[in-house]
């Protein structure tokens, strides 16, 4: 993504991004409708577990999150805006079976001319943040991560 200068960033994108950041940082189950109002009816949403189109499908992802996770909270650390594109860097904190997790990630956003989100793509690593901590799959995931890491590689 090319970061645009302040003079080329549209006011609609800046305002929409600021509002979206505020809504994510204060998101709760009861404020979900306000967040979703910032997404187009046919918006696309993708993360490591979902790839859906439509505000109703996006809402289902969030409702599932609130039904299955303990105290989910987003914390947007940084936002960058282009003309119609934006990037977010965030932490997602939640509990699962009494255990606390922090998932760092980023999001690529695309806005339409009205300043509503038409494309939302999350980037985060489930093998590091989730799977490696699970009892059954954790051991092979940790082994694979070590196997493919260059940390132990010595090419001399």
Tab-separated table of C-alpha atoms in Angstrom:
chain	number	residue	atom	x	y	z
A	1	UNK	CA	0.000	0.000	0.000
A	2	UNK	CA	1.292	3.425	-0.854
A	3	UNK	CA	0.876	5.855	2.001
A	4	UNK	CA	-0.591	9.037	0.605
A	5	UNK	CA	0.378	12.480	1.773
A	6	UNK	CA	-2.086	14.411	3.893
A	7	UNK	CA	-3.165	16.492	0.901
A	8	UNK	CA	-4.192	13.452	-1.166
A	9	UNK	CA	-6.009	11.503	1.543
A	10	UNK	CA	-9.729	12.036	1.186
A	11	UNK	CA	-11.593	13.517	4.101
A	12	UNK	CA	-14.158	10.703	3.843
A	13	UNK	CA	-11.439	8.074	4.277
A	14	UNK	CA	-9.801	9.916	7.187
A	15	UNK	CA	-13.100	10.433	8.967
A	16	UNK	CA	-14.300	6.890	8.298
A	17	UNK	CA	-11.019	5.408	9.524
A	18	UNK	CA	-11.014	7.504	12.713
A	19	UNK	CA	-14.597	6.446	13.456
A	20	UNK	CA	-13.832	2.791	12.715
A	21	UNK	CA	-10.783	2.858	15.028
A	22	UNK	CA	-12.880	4.359	17.820
A	23	UNK	CA	-15.604	1.764	17.308
A	24	UNK	CA	-13.118	-1.134	17.386
A	25	UNK	CA	-11.335	0.234	20.464
A	26	UNK	CA	-14.659	0.512	22.330
A	27	UNK	CA	-16.368	-2.523	20.801
A	28	UNK	CA	-18.707	-4.588	22.921
A	29	UNK	CA	-21.492	-6.933	21.978
A	30	UNK	CA	-24.086	-4.172	22.395
A	31	UNK	CA	-22.130	-1.744	20.165
A	32	UNK	CA	-21.693	-4.231	17.307
A	33	UNK	CA	-24.479	-2.608	15.198
A	34	UNK	CA	-22.605	0.733	15.270
A	35	UNK	CA	-19.414	-0.981	14.048
A	36	UNK	CA	-21.258	-2.826	11.282
A	37	UNK	CA	-22.847	0.432	10.091
A	38	UNK	CA	-19.364	1.360	8.849
A	39	UNK	CA	-19.342	-1.625	6.462
A	40	UNK	CA	-21.067	-1.753	3.077
A	41	UNK	CA	-23.987	-4.167	2.749
A	42	UNK	CA	-21.899	-6.376	0.420
A	43	UNK	CA	-18.516	-5.856	2.149
A	44	UNK	CA	-15.890	-8.594	1.931
A	45	UNK	CA	-14.223	-9.842	5.149
A	46	UNK	CA	-11.320	-12.287	5.362
A	47	UNK	CA	-9.234	-13.602	8.234
A	48	UNK	CA	-7.329	-16.885	8.741
A	49	UNK	CA	-10.599	-18.737	9.506
A	50	UNK	CA	-13.257	-16.897	7.491
A	51	UNK	CA	-13.802	-15.526	4.006
A	52	UNK	CA	-17.281	-14.019	3.699
A	53	UNK	CA	-19.219	-11.390	1.790
A	54	UNK	CA	-22.080	-9.400	3.260
A	55	UNK	CA	-22.672	-7.436	6.429
A	56	UNK	CA	-24.855	-10.235	7.817
A	57	UNK	CA	-22.034	-12.756	7.428
A	58	UNK	CA	-19.579	-10.347	9.059
A	59	UNK	CA	-22.006	-9.916	11.944
A	60	UNK	CA	-22.170	-13.711	12.335
A	61	UNK	CA	-18.363	-13.827	12.760
A	62	UNK	CA	-18.519	-11.251	15.554
A	63	UNK	CA	-21.527	-12.914	17.229
A	64	UNK	CA	-19.615	-16.216	17.156
A	65	UNK	CA	-16.612	-14.437	18.706
A	66	UNK	CA	-18.741	-13.140	21.595
A	67	UNK	CA	-20.404	-16.543	22.088
A	68	UNK	CA	-17.163	-18.551	22.204
A	69	UNK	CA	-14.472	-16.263	23.662
A	70	UNK	CA	-14.154	-14.692	27.102
A	71	UNK	CA	-13.883	-10.877	27.236
A	72	UNK	CA	-12.725	-10.221	23.640
A	73	UNK	CA	-11.161	-6.763	23.230
A	74	UNK	CA	-9.545	-5.079	20.233
A	75	UNK	CA	-6.853	-2.483	20.757
A	76	UNK	CA	-5.831	-0.587	17.621
A	77	UNK	CA	-2.205	0.484	18.024
A	78	UNK	CA	-1.685	2.331	14.737
A	79	UNK	CA	-3.598	3.366	11.646
A	80	UNK	CA	-2.390	4.602	8.270
A	81	UNK	CA	-4.657	6.038	5.592
A	82	UNK	CA	-4.256	6.279	1.846
A	83	UNK	CA	-6.752	7.704	-0.618
A	84	UNK	CA	-9.242	4.836	-0.231
A	85	UNK	CA	-7.064	2.269	1.537
A	86	UNK	CA	-5.971	1.995	5.147
A	87	UNK	CA	-3.934	-0.281	7.379
A	88	UNK	CA	-4.435	-1.022	11.050
A	89	UNK	CA	-2.015	-2.601	13.525
A	90	UNK	CA	-3.785	-4.109	16.508
A	91	UNK	CA	-3.800	-6.498	19.449
A	92	UNK	CA	-6.760	-8.761	20.106
A	93	UNK	CA	-7.070	-9.906	23.711
A	94	UNK	CA	-9.427	-12.632	24.875
A	95	UNK	CA	-9.781	-15.598	27.169
A	96	UNK	CA	-10.438	-19.192	26.202
A	97	UNK	CA	-11.095	-21.868	28.816
A	98	UNK	CA	-9.756	-19.538	31.496
A	99	UNK	CA	-6.493	-18.877	29.668
A	100	UNK	CA	-5.570	-15.373	28.412
A	101	UNK	CA	-4.401	-14.807	24.830
A	102	UNK	CA	-3.026	-11.794	22.983
A	103	UNK	CA	-3.069	-11.962	19.190
A	104	UNK	CA	-1.128	-9.248	17.346
A	105	UNK	CA	-2.238	-8.547	13.812
A	106	UNK	CA	-2.948	-6.089	11.073
A	107	UNK	CA	-5.853	-5.276	8.792
A	108	UNK	CA	-5.964	-3.962	5.237
A	109	UNK	CA	-9.098	-1.904	4.566
A	110	UNK	CA	-10.612	-0.504	1.377
A	111	UNK	CA	-13.294	2.200	1.526
A	112	UNK	CA	-15.769	3.254	-1.134
A	113	UNK	CA	-16.425	6.883	-2.095
A	114	UNK	CA	-18.895	7.257	0.816
A	115	UNK	CA	-16.282	6.168	3.355
A	116	UNK	CA	-17.729	2.744	4.182
A	117	UNK	CA	-15.595	-0.393	4.270
A	118	UNK	CA	-15.920	-2.568	1.179
A	119	UNK	CA	-12.957	-4.884	1.841
A	120	UNK	CA	-11.470	-5.986	5.186
A	121	UNK	CA	-8.564	-8.467	5.269
A	122	UNK	CA	-6.982	-9.479	8.593
A	123	UNK	CA	-3.432	-10.777	8.826
A	124	UNK	CA	-2.309	-12.705	11.904
A	125	UNK	CA	-0.543	-15.962	12.657
A	126	UNK	CA	-2.793	-18.604	14.244
A	127	UNK	CA	0.080	-21.109	14.539
A	128	UNK	CA	2.038	-18.837	16.876
A	129	UNK	CA	-0.803	-17.346	18.856
A	130	UNK	CA	-3.288	-20.222	19.140
A	131	UNK	CA	-2.400	-23.621	17.738
A	132	UNK	CA	1.015	-23.909	19.415
A	133	UNK	CA	-0.746	-23.584	22.815
A	134	UNK	CA	-3.297	-26.343	22.248
A	135	UNK	CA	-2.643	-29.678	23.947
A	136	UNK	CA	-3.088	-32.045	20.981
A	137	UNK	CA	-1.763	-30.007	18.052
A	138	UNK	CA	0.647	-27.782	19.983
A	139	UNK	CA	3.603	-30.190	19.964
A	140	UNK	CA	3.641	-30.786	16.186
A	141	UNK	CA	2.983	-27.096	15.459
A	142	UNK	CA	5.892	-26.024	17.660
A	143	UNK	CA	8.109	-28.674	16.014
A	144	UNK	CA	7.142	-27.445	12.527
A	145	UNK	CA	7.815	-23.824	13.473
A	146	UNK	CA	11.291	-24.781	14.733
A	147	UNK	CA	11.916	-26.970	11.668
A	148	UNK	CA	11.164	-24.152	9.232
A	149	UNK	CA	12.850	-21.418	11.256
A	150	UNK	CA	16.235	-20.149	10.105
A	151	UNK	CA	17.293	-19.398	13.711
A	152	UNK	CA	19.386	-22.587	13.987
A	153	UNK	CA	20.690	-22.511	10.415
A	154	UNK	CA	24.437	-22.234	9.964
A	155	UNK	CA	25.467	-22.067	6.309
A	156	UNK	CA	29.240	-22.071	6.963
